[in-house]
Structure formats: C-alpha cells, structure tokens
Amino acid sequence: MLKGKKILLGISGSIAAYKSVILLRLLIKAGAEVKVVMTASAKQFVAPLTLSTLSKNEVLSELSDNDSWSNHVMLGRWADIMVIAPLSCNTLSKMSTGLCDNLLMAVYLSAICPVVVAPAMDEDMWNHATTKDNLKKILSNGNSIIPVEEGELASGLIGPGRMAEPESIIIWLQEYFLEKKSFVGKKILITAGPTHEAIDPVRFIGNHSSGKMGIAVAEEFLKRGADVTLVCGPTSEIIPPGVHVVNVVSAAQMYDACIKEFADANIAVMCAAVADYTITNIADKKIKKDDGKLLLELEKTKDILQSLGASKKEKQFLVGFALETNNEKENALKKLTAKNADMIVLNSLNDSGAGFQHPTNKITIFDKSGKEYEFDTKLKVAVAADIVNTIHQLYNA
Ligand code: CTP
C-alpha cells in the first residue's frame, strides 16, 4: 500500500523524535520514498546523518545555506503526503498562526499535498486550553491528526501526550491511501455555483453562491480516484484539472445536464444554489427604462434534486444541501424526505463563517434514518472531506 508513495517526513523538536527513526525505517521497508525535513531543535534529539543514511536522501533543515537555497515549494509539490512526527507544541503553535521561521514551516505553508501530524508533548501541555485551540485550528485548516497515546511521558508522568507508535502511524497511512482509492470506478455527479436567469440580453437574476463548496467536493472525490462530472453555474473559481466540467448558466440548462449525467452516475451531490424561479418571457432586446414600475413575471424552475430523487435507481446515492435561515433542522429533514435524498447537508446562514462567499462552512449532516452528524466550522476543503467521508460511510453501509 505504501510502495512508491512519496512521503515528506517533518521532524520537530521533541524527545519522541527518536521514534521517527523507526518510522522512517518502516516507511522505507514498506517501499515508500521518503525525504526528511527537520527543525534545528530536532537535530538535538536525532542526528541528520542517521536519517539521511536510512532515507538515502539529503536531510533538509535550513531555508538556505551559504551557497544553495532549499526549494520548499517543490518539496510540497513532490510529496503525496506530509507527515509531521513528532509535532511539538512549538511547531503546532506555528502551524496554527502561520509563523514561517524555518524550512519545515515554509514547506508546510506551501504544501499542496495533505498534511498529517502526530503530536507529542507532556500531559499538562497536551491538556492546555491553548494546545486544544491550536489543534482545532489546524484541523479546521484541513490537516489530519493521529491521536496521541497514553503512557509514560518524558517527565515521568503517566497520561496522554505520547506520540503514536511508529507502527500506528504506518497503519494510519495505509488506511489513508486505501481510503484515497475508495471511489475508483465510481461516477460522481456534482452541481456547483449559482444559476443566472436572464431578464433580457444584459440582465439576470442570480444569487451569491461562489461555487467554492461544490468545487471542493469535486476535488475531494477526484483525489479519491472517482470519475467526477461537475455541472457548474457561472463561477470565477478555478476548477481542478481532471474534473469533467459541463458549464451551464440557467436552472433549465443545469436540469438538462443533470438528467443526462445522472443516468450512469453512482452518486450525485447537489451543491448548487439553483434559482427557484425564472423569467416567463425573456426580452430579446434590452428593456428600456420609463417612468412606471417594471413588473417581471416569474415561473417556477424544475427542482433538479427532486427529479433525480424520483428517478433514482436502487444503487444510486443522492445527496442534497439545505441552506436555511430558520427552523434549520426541521426544514432540512423535510427536504431530505420530500426530495427522496439519502443524505442532506445543512448549512445555516445563522452560523458565523457559514454559507455563501465564505472560505469556511459549518455543516450538520442528516441521513435517511434521521441520524445527525455535527461538524465544527472549517475551511471548505476540510468540510468537503467530512462530506465525502460521510458519503463513503453511508454508501458502503
Ligand atoms: N435544488 C435543485 N433544484 C432546484 C432547487 C434546489 O436541485 N430548482 C437543490 C439544491 O441544489 C439543494 C437542495 O435542492 O441540494 C435544496 O436547495 P435549497 O435552495 O436549500 O431549497 P429549496 O428546495 O430551493 O427550497 P427553499 O428555497 O424554499 O428553501
């Protein structure tokens, strides 16, 4: 499972750094290619020579030395995953605030690969409210955390704070790469963005949706090996290469595209903010202003999610979103049933950091049995991982 995987091992200053030597050896034995980046204080615990000998790669720790410059951007692009083990309290705090004062932090901040950390600290530091806040922050930024273990600590105390054993980290990584492939061979249909309903050749009725959430879900499925089709309304967001994009403008175009693409899809996730009403008669020339009022006649659009729910085959899994401002849970559950979805993702505009235009979102998921899955406010990329994890769990149940 780890054969050929490119792993960037970050080591920060903690006595648990000695376990990183074992971790490195296990990774190499499993066939992974490993490059090591360490902080200056980590060098007090393990010698770079040990790590370079085991990894057969130069160990990097300085942003630059006298005559060369370490390319932190390329390291972050090279890796399939960055594993920071051990993660000291100090490096955790830098990760949470973005303090870039060494190579490890520069690589972390420019890494486009997923990052997982294995914290190591003494019990009291581990239990400190600031540590908890910092962990929450890095989780919400999309990082994963391998839980600490309980046992004897460097201080002699017995309690939580020990870095996970190298064998546990290997198991975590094996499961991670297995899960990453969990949607191979599956076609996923996703809608994203707003729709624009034309009034005349220069005006339209739209909404504030940016498309960020749907695009993040598309990217997450792509990472897990799926064949992803994104039916996307007007957006200025960048769509990751590898996603099949069907660009649409109006709700009617989005409907037609979804009906066509759903026929052979395994899973559909309806993230788009589709207009509920469209103009009955679109003017073919620009409407000129006059002294009176302008009345627009609107008619209902077709509900895409509901139509897919009505035609859904037994093996197809359908996910809806519910954007609510009041009676959130009640309304979300109503939509789940009325539209025959298998799962609904609720976001409430009453939660700070949730909804349109924000880089973050706060969601609660409900499944068909009414079971509730609650999540913290997170960056939309991290929210996308939660959504895809929950789909994975329910789809395979
Ligand atoms: N939806 C859809 N087609 C529509 C309207 C909504 O597919 N014409 C989908 C959305 O993509 C979302 C779900 O239905 O997955 C719920 O959308 P939302 O706007 O929250 O609710 P509506 O059903 O439009 O109801 P209301 O606006 O009254 O809350």
mmCIF file of C-alpha atoms and ligand atoms in Angstrom, residues 191 251 254 269-277 301-307 319-324 331 335 339 344, ligand 1:
data_model
loop_
_atom_site.group_PDB
_atom_site.id
_atom_site.type_symbol
_atom_site.label_atom_id
_atom_site.label_comp_id
_atom_site.label_asym_id
_atom_site.label_seq_id
_atom_site.Cartn_x
_atom_site.Cartn_y
_atom_site.Cartn_z
ATOM 1 C CA THR A 191 -23.584 20.588 -9.140
ATOM 2 C CA ALA A 251 -31.518 26.419 -13.951
ATOM 3 C CA MET A 254 -28.456 22.710 -15.232
ATOM 4 C CA VAL A 269 -24.191 15.649 -4.784
ATOM 5 C CA MET A 270 -26.340 18.702 -5.412
ATOM 6 C CA CYS A 271 -24.380 21.658 -4.035
ATOM 7 C CA ALA A 272 -25.646 24.315 -6.458
ATOM 8 C CA ALA A 273 -27.821 27.227 -5.417
ATOM 9 C CA VAL A 274 -30.351 26.743 -8.195
ATOM 10 C CA ALA A 275 -32.841 29.519 -8.898
ATOM 11 C CA ASP A 276 -36.324 28.528 -7.785
ATOM 12 C CA TYR A 277 -37.949 30.957 -10.247
ATOM 13 C CA THR A 301 -37.994 26.142 -12.264
ATOM 14 C CA LYS A 302 -37.810 22.361 -12.119
ATOM 15 C CA ASP A 303 -36.308 21.022 -8.903
ATOM 16 C CA ILE A 304 -33.275 19.025 -10.035
ATOM 17 C CA LEU A 305 -32.683 17.201 -6.748
ATOM 18 C CA GLN A 306 -36.339 16.208 -6.531
ATOM 19 C CA SER A 307 -36.376 14.954 -10.132
ATOM 20 C CA VAL A 319 -27.062 13.984 -1.579
ATOM 21 C CA GLY A 320 -28.796 17.335 -1.201
ATOM 22 C CA PHE A 321 -27.868 20.570 0.515
ATOM 23 C CA ALA A 322 -30.200 22.731 2.560
ATOM 24 C CA LEU A 323 -29.378 26.369 3.096
ATOM 25 C CA GLU A 324 -31.594 27.684 5.864
ATOM 26 C CA ASN A 331 -36.548 22.279 7.060
ATOM 27 C CA LYS A 335 -36.167 18.420 2.118
ATOM 28 C CA LYS A 339 -36.732 15.059 -2.458
ATOM 29 C CA ILE A 344 -28.725 16.101 3.367
HETATM 30 N N1 CTP B 1 -32.239 22.251 -5.732
HETATM 31 C C1 CTP B 1 -32.309 21.745 -7.010
HETATM 32 N N2 CTP B 1 -33.094 22.360 -7.938
HETATM 33 C C2 CTP B 1 -33.809 23.455 -7.629
HETATM 34 C C3 CTP B 1 -33.738 23.986 -6.320
HETATM 35 C C4 CTP B 1 -32.933 23.360 -5.382
HETATM 36 O O1 CTP B 1 -31.656 20.746 -7.307
HETATM 37 N N3 CTP B 1 -34.553 24.033 -8.562
HETATM 38 C C5 CTP B 1 -31.405 21.532 -4.752
HETATM 39 C C6 CTP B 1 -30.219 22.302 -4.244
HETATM 40 O O2 CTP B 1 -29.073 22.082 -5.072
HETATM 41 C C7 CTP B 1 -30.039 21.696 -2.857
HETATM 42 C C8 CTP B 1 -31.462 21.372 -2.444
HETATM 43 O O3 CTP B 1 -32.220 21.286 -3.634
HETATM 44 O O4 CTP B 1 -29.301 20.483 -2.911
HETATM 45 C C9 CTP B 1 -32.104 22.356 -1.504
HETATM 46 O O5 CTP B 1 -31.977 23.653 -2.011
HETATM 47 P P1 CTP B 1 -32.467 24.912 -1.181
HETATM 48 O O6 CTP B 1 -32.237 26.150 -2.004
HETATM 49 O O7 CTP B 1 -31.920 24.848 0.208
HETATM 50 O O8 CTP B 1 -34.008 24.645 -1.023
HETATM 51 P P2 CTP B 1 -35.240 24.695 -1.980
HETATM 52 O O9 CTP B 1 -35.665 23.299 -2.257
HETATM 53 O O10 CTP B 1 -34.971 25.548 -3.173
HETATM 54 O O11 CTP B 1 -36.352 25.333 -1.045
HETATM 55 P P3 CTP B 1 -36.393 26.797 -0.362
HETATM 56 O O12 CTP B 1 -35.670 27.730 -1.318
HETATM 57 O O13 CTP B 1 -37.837 27.075 -0.266
HETATM 58 O O14 CTP B 1 -35.723 26.667 0.966
#
